[in-house]
Short mmCIF file of C-alpha atoms in Angstrom, two decimals:
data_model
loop_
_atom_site.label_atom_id
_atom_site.label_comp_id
_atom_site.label_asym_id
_atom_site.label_seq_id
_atom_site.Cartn_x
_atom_site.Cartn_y
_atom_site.Cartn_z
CA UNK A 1 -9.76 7.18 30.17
CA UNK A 2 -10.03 9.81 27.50
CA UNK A 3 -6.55 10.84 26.95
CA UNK A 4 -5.88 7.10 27.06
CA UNK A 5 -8.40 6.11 24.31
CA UNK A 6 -7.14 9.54 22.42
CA UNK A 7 -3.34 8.31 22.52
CA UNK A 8 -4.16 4.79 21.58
CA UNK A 9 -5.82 5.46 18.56
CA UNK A 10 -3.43 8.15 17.40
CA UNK A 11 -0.75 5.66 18.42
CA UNK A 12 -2.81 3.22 16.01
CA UNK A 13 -3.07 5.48 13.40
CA UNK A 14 0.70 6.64 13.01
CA UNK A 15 1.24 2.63 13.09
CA UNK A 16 -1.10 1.89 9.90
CA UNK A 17 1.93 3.66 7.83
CA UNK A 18 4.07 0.49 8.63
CA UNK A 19 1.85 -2.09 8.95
CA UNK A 20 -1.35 -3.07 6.80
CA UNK A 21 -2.91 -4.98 10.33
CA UNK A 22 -6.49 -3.03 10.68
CA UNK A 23 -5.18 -2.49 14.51
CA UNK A 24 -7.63 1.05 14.12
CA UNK A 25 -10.72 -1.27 13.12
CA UNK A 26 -10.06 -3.83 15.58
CA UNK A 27 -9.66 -1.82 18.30
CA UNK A 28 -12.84 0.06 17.69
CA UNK A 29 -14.56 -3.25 17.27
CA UNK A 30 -13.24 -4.36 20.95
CA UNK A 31 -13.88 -0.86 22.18
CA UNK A 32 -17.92 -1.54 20.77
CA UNK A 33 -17.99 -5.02 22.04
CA UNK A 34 -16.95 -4.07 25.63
CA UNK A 35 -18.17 -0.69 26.49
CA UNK A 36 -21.07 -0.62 24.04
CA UNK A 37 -21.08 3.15 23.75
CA UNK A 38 -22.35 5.88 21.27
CA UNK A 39 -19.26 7.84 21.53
CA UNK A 40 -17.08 5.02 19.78
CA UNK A 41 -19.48 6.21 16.38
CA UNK A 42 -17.93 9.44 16.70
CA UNK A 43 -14.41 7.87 16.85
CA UNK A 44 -14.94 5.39 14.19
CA UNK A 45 -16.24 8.48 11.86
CA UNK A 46 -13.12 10.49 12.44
CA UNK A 47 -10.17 7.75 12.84
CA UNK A 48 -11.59 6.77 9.21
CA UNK A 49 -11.70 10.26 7.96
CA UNK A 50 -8.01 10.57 9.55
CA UNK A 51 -6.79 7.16 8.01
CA UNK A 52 -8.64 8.02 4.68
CA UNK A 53 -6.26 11.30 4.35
CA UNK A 54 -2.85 9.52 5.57
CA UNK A 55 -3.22 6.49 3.49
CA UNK A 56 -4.25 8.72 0.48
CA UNK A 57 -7.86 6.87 0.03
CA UNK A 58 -11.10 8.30 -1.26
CA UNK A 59 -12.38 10.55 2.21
CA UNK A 60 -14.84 8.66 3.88
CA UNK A 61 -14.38 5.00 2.63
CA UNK A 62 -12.90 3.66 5.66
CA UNK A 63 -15.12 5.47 8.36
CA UNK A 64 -18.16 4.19 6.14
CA UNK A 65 -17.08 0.65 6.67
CA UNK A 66 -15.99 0.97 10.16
CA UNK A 67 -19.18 2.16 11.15
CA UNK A 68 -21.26 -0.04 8.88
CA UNK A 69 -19.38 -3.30 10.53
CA UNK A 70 -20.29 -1.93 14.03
CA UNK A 71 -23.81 -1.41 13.44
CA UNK A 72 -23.82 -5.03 12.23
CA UNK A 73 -22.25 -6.00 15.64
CA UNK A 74 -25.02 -3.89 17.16
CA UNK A 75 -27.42 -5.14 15.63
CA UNK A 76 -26.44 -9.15 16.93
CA UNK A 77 -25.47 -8.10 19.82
CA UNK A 78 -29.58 -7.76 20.69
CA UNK A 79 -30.10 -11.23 19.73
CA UNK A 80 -26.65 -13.36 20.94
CA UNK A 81 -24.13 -12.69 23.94
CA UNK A 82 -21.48 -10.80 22.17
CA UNK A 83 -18.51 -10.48 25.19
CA UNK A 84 -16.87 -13.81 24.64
CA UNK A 85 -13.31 -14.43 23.07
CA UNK A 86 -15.30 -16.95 20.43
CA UNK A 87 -17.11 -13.81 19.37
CA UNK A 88 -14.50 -11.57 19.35
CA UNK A 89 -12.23 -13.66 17.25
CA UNK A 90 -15.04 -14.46 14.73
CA UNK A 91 -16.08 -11.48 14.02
CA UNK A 92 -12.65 -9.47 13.80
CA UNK A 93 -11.58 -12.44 11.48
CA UNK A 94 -14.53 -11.61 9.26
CA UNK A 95 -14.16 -7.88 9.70
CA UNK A 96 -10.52 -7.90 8.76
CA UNK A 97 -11.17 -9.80 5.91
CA UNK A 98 -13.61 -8.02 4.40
CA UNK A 99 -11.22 -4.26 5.23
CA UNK A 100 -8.03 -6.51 3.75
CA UNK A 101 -9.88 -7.61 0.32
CA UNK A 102 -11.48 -4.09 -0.09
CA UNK A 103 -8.14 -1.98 0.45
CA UNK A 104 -6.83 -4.61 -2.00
CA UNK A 105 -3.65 -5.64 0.02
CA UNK A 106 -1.50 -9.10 0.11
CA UNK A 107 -1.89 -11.83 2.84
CA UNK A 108 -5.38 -11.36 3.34
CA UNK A 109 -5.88 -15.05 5.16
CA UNK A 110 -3.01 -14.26 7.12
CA UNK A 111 -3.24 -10.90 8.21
CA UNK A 112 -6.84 -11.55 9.23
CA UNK A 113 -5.86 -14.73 11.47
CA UNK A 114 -3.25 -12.19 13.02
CA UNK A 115 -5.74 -9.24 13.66
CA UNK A 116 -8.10 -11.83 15.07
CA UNK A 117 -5.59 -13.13 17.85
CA UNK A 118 -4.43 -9.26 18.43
CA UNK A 119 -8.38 -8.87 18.89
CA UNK A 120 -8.65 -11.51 21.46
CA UNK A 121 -5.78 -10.14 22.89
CA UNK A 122 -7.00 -6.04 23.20
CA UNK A 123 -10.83 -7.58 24.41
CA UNK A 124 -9.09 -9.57 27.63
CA UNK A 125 -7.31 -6.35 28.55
CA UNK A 126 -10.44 -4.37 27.85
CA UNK A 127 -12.30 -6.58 29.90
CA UNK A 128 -10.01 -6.54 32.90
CA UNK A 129 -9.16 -2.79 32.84
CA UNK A 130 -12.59 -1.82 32.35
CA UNK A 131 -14.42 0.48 35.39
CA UNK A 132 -15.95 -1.83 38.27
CA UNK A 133 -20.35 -1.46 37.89
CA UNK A 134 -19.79 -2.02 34.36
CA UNK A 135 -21.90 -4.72 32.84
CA UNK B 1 -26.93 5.11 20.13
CA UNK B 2 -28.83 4.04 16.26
CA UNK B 3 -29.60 7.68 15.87
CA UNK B 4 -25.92 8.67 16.51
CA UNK B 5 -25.11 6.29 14.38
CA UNK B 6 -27.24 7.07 11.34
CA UNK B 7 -26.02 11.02 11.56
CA UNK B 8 -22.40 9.54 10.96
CA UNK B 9 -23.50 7.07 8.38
CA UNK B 10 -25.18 9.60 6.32
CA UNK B 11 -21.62 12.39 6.52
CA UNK B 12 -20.08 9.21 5.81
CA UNK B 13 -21.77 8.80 2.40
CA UNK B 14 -21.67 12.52 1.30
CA UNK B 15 -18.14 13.00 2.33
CA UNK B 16 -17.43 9.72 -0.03
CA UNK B 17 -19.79 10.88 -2.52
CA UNK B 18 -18.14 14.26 -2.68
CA UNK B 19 -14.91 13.07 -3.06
CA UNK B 20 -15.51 10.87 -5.46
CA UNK B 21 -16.87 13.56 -7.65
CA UNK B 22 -13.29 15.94 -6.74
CA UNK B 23 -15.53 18.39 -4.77
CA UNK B 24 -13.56 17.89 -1.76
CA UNK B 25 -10.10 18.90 -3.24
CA UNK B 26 -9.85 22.24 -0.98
CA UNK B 27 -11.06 20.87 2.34
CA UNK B 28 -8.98 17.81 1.58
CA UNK B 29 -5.77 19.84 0.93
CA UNK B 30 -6.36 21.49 4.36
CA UNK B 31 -6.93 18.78 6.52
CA UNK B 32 -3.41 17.06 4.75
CA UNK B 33 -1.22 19.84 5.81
CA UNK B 34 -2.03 18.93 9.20
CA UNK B 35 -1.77 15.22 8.66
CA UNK B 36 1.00 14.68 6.24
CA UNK B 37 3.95 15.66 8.88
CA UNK B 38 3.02 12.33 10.77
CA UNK B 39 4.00 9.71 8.84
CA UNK B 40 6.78 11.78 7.57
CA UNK B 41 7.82 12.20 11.29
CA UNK B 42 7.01 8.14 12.07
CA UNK B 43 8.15 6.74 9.55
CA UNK B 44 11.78 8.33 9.44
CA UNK B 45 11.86 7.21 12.82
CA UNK B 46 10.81 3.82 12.17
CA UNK B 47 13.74 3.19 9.39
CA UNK B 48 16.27 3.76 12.22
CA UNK B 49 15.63 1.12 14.54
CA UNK B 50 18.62 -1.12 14.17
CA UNK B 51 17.46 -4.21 12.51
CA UNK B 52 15.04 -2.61 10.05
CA UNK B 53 18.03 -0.38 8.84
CA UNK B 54 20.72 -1.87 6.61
CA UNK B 55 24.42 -1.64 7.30
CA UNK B 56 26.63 1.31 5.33
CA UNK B 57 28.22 -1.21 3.79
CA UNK B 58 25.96 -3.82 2.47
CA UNK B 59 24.14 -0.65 1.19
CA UNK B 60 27.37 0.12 -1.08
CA UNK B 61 27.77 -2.86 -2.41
CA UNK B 62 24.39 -2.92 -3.58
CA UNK B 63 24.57 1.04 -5.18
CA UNK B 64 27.45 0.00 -7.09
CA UNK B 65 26.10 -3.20 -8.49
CA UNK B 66 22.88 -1.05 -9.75
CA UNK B 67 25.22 1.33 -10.81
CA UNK B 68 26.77 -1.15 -13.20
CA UNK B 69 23.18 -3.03 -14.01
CA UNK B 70 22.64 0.24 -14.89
CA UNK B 71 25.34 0.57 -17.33
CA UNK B 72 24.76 -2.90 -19.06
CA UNK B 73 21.04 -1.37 -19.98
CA UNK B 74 22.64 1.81 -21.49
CA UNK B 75 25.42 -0.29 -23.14
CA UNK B 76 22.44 -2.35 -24.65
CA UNK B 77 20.31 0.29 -25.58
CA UNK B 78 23.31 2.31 -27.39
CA UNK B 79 23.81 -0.75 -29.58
CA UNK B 80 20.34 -1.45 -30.59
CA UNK B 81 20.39 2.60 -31.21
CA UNK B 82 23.47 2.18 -33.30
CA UNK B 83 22.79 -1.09 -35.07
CA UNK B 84 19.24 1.16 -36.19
CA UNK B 85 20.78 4.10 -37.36
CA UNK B 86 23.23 2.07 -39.75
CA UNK B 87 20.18 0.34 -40.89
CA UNK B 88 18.76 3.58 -41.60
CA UNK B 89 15.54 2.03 -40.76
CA UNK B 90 14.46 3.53 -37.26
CA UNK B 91 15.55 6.90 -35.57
CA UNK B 92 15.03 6.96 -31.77
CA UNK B 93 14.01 9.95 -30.08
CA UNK B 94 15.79 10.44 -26.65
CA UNK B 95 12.83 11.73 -24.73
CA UNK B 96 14.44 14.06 -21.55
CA UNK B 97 12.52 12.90 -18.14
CA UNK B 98 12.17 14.75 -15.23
CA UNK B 99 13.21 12.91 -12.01
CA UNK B 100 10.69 14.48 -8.69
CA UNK B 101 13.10 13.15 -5.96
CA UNK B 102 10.18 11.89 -2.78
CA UNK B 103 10.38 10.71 0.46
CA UNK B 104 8.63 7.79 1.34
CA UNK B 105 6.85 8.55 4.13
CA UNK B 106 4.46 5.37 4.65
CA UNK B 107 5.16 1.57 3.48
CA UNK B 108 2.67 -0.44 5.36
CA UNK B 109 3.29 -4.04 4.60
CA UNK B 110 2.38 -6.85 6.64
CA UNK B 111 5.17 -7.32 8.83
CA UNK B 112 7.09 -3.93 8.81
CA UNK B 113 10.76 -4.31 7.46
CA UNK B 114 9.99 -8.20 6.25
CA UNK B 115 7.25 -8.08 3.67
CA UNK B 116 7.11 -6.25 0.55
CA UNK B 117 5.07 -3.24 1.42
CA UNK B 118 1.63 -3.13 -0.67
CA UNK B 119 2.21 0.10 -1.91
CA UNK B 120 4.35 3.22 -0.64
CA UNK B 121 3.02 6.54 0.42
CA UNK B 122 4.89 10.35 -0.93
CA UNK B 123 5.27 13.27 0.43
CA UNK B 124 4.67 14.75 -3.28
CA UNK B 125 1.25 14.93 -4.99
CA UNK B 126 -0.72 17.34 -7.25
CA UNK B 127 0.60 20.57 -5.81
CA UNK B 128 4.20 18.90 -7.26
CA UNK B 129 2.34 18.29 -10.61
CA UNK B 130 2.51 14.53 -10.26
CA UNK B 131 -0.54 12.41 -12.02
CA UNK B 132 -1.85 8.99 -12.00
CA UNK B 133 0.14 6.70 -14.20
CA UNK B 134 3.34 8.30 -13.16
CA UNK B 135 6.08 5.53 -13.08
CA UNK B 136 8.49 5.61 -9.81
CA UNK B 137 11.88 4.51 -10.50
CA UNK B 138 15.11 4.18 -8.40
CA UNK B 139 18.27 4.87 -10.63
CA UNK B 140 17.03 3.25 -13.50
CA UNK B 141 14.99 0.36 -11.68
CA UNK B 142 11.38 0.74 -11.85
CA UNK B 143 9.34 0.53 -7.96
CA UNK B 144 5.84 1.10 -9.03
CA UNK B 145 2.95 3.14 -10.54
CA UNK B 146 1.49 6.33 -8.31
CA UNK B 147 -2.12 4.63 -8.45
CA UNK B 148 -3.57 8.00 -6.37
CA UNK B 149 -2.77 11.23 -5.69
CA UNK B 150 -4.12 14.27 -2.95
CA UNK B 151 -2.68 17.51 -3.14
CA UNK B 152 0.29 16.92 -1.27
CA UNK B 153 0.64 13.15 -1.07
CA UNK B 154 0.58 10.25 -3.23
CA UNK B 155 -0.13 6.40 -3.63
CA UNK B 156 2.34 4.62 -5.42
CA UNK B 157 1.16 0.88 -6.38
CA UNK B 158 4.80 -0.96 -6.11
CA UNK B 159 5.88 -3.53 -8.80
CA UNK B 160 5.10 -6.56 -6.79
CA UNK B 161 1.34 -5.23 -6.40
CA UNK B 162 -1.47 -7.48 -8.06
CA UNK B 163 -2.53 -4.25 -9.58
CA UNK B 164 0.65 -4.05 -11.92
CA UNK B 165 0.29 -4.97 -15.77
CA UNK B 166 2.65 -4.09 -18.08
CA UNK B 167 4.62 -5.11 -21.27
CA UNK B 168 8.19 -6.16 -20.97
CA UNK B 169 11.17 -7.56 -22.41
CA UNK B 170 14.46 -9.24 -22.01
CA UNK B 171 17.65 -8.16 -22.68
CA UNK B 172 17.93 -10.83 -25.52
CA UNK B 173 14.77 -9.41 -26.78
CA UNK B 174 11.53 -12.03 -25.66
CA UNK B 175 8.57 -9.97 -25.67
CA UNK B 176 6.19 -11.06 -22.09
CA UNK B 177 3.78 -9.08 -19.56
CA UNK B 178 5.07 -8.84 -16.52
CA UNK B 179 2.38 -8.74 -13.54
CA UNK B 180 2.58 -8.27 -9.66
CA UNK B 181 1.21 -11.03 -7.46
CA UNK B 182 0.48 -12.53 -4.12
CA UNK B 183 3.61 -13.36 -1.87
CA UNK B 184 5.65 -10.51 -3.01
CA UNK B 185 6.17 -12.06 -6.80
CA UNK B 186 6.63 -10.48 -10.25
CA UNK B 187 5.66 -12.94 -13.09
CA UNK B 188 6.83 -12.29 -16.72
CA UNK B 189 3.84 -14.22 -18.26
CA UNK B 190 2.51 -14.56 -22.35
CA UNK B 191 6.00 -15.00 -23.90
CA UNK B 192 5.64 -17.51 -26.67
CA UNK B 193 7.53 -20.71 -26.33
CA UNK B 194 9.48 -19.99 -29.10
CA UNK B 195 11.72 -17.38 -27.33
CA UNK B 196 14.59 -17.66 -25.18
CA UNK B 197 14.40 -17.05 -21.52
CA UNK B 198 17.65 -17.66 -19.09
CA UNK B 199 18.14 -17.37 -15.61
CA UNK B 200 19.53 -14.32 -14.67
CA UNK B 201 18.29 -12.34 -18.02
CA UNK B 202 17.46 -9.13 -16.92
CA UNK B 203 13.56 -8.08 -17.97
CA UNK B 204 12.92 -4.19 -18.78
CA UNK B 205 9.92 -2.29 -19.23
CA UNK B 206 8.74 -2.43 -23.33
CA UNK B 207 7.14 1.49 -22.64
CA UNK B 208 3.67 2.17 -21.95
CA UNK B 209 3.52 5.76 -22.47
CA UNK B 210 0.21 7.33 -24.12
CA UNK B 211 -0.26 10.27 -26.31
CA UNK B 212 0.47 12.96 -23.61
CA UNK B 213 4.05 11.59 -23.01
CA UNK B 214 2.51 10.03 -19.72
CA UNK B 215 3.30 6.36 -18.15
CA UNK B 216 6.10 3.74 -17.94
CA UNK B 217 9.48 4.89 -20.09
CA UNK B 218 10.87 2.09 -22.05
CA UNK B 219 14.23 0.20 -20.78
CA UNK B 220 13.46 0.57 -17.07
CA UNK B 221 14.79 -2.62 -15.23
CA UNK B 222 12.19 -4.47 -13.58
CA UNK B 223 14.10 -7.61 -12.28
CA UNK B 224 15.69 -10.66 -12.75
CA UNK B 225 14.67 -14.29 -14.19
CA UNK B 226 15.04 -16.46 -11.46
CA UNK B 227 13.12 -19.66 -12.75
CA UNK B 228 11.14 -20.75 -15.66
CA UNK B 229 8.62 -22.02 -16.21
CA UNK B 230 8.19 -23.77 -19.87
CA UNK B 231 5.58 -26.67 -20.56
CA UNK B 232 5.09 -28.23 -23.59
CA UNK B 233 1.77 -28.23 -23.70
CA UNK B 234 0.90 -24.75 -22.82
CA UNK B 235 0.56 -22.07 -25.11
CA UNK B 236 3.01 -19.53 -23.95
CA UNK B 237 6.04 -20.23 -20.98
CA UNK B 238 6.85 -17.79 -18.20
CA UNK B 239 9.47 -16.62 -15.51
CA UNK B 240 9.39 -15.72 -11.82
CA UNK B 241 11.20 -12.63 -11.68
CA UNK B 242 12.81 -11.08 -8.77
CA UNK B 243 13.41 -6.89 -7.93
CA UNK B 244 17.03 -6.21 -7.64
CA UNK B 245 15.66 -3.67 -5.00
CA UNK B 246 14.89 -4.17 -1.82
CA UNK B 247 11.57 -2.35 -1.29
CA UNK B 248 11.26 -2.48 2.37
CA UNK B 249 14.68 -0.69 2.51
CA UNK B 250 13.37 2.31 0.69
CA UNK B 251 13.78 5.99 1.61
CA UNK B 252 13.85 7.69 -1.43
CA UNK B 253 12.48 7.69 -5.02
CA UNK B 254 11.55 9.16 -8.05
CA UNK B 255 8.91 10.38 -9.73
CA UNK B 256 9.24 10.39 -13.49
CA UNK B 257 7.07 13.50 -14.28
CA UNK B 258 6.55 15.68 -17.59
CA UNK B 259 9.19 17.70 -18.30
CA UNK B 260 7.49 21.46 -18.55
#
């Protein structure tokens, strides 16, 4: 599971030099939403340290707002069911928005809408592939 | 878990507050030597696949007819040159520019190959002496402004970025600002109603350079008119003009740095 989470995201990462999709963020964001763990902190931290050098940024803009927008997930998640497509599509709409409009690129409406179906897409796989006894 | 999470929200901050202040530049430079071979590595592959790359051909044809774009701006600029020197009113220094040849080793665009990339990523940065507000040209077309550099990479903003501003002209002499946009457009905007524009004109850079010798050259070809825009009752007209490169095709460019 490890190696497979490991590959993904530097899999991810080599693909945000073609492609302005947040596929990193939204993949954390599933990751949060299904598994709900404390080590996806530690790869939000360094996937946006690692971005932050490869797309030439200031160092630690992107982890800040990766891990920012999860603790805002966490912090609904305690007051609303969080593990439904609805959810999912909302709030990776939202998130890529507000990534899009801060790295300052094009297509903003458009590239959100797309990261948003991608989302839905990564959280039914998640969901299906996840360990049996998970909640 | 909200413990965990504070820890990295706090590195977080001081890593961005460091940076921002340029105390990071060592660390920074170490951690890139590791990183920078990626893209280089993915990319290159990524501009081989068959439909992203262009045919030998096509790509020909399309040197050669920059090649002679490139001529008509020299021809141009060695009559206005003349025509001042026999006026014995202006004498035109011929400023020698250093060309950085640099691999582009990340264009991320919306849909890869299609869209016009946001902005392109080098494999040259400070170590290569290149500094913000360093045009990038190809030939004598101008692709962007570098907009950030590390110690071995760098940003470039390209020309169809919302962050580009910069005085132009036409060939016949109209006097605009040309500015990126949404949608992949370049609009030559502010040119007063009482100057010519035709479809087709080709629109160069006017020169931005400051004090230092630093920033856009003058006579740099940033497109082609390809509609106008001209109502009576506004106060100046304007022109959608188009890149006569292909940006997502890109390999190579150049860095127009200080000569030493």
């Amino acid at each position: 599971m490890w190696f497979i989470l490991v590959l993904i995201f530097f899999f991810l990462s080599v693909l945000e030099a073609i492609t302005t999709l947040p596929l990193v963020f939204i993949l954390l964001l599933c990751l949060y939403i299904v598994f709900e763990r404390t080590w996806i902190f530690t790869i939000a931290f360094f996937t946006g340290l690692f971005l932050d050098l490869y797309l030439v940024r200031t160092l630690g803009q992107t982890s800040l707002y990766f891990l920012v927008f999860l603790i805002v997930i966490l912090l609904y998640e305690r007051k609303f069911e969080i593990k439904t497509k609805p959810f999912v599509f909302f709030v990776s709409f939202l998130g890529s928005l507000g990534y899009l409009l801060i790295f300052r690129y094009d297509y903003i409406f458009w590239q959100a809408v797309a990261s948003a179906i991608i989302a839905v897409l990564i959280f039914q796989f998640l969901i299906r592939s996840r360990p049996v006894g998970m909640k | 878990m909200v413990f965990t999470f504070f820890i990295f929200l706090v590195l977080s901050i001081i890593i961005l507050v460091l940076s921002v202040f340029g105390k990071l530049v060592l660390p920074q430079s170490f951690l890139e030597k590791g990183v920078a071979f990626l893209p280089k590595t993915f990319f290159g592959l990524f501009q081989r696949i068959p439909f992203i790359s262009e045919s030998e051909q096509l790509k020909k044809l399309k040197q050669e007819n920059l090649s002679y774009i490139s001529s008509l701006v020299d021809q141009e600029r060695l009559k206005k040159e003349n025509a001042a020197l026999l006026s014995q009113f202006q004498q035109q220094d011929i400023q020698t520019l250093s060309l950085l040849p640099s691999k582009i080793v990340g264009a991320p665009g919306f849909i890869p190959g299609v869209t016009t990339p946001a902005n392109f990523i080098l494999d040259k940065g400070a170590k290569d002496n290149v500094e913000v507000g360093d045009s990038v040209v190809v030939k004598n077309n101008l692709i962007g402004k570098v907009s950030k550099v590390s110690s071995r990479l760098s940003k470039v903003d390209v020309i169809t970025n919302s962050s580009i501003v910069l005085s132009a002209k036409t060939i016949s002499g109209a006097i605009g600002v040309v500015k990126g946009g949404a949608s992949d457009k370049i609009t030559l905007d502010n040119v007063l109603p009482s100057q010519n524009l035709k479809i087709d004109e080709l629109v160069l850079t006017k020169g931005d350079v400051d004090i230092a010798g630093s920033g856009i050259p003058a006579d740099l070809v940033i497109g082609k008119i390809q509609s106008i825009e001209k109502v009576p009752t506004n106060i100046f007209q304007r022109a959608e003009v188009k890149s006569l490169i292909n940006l997502t095709k890109l390999s190579i460019v150049f860095i127009v740095i200080l000569p030493e």
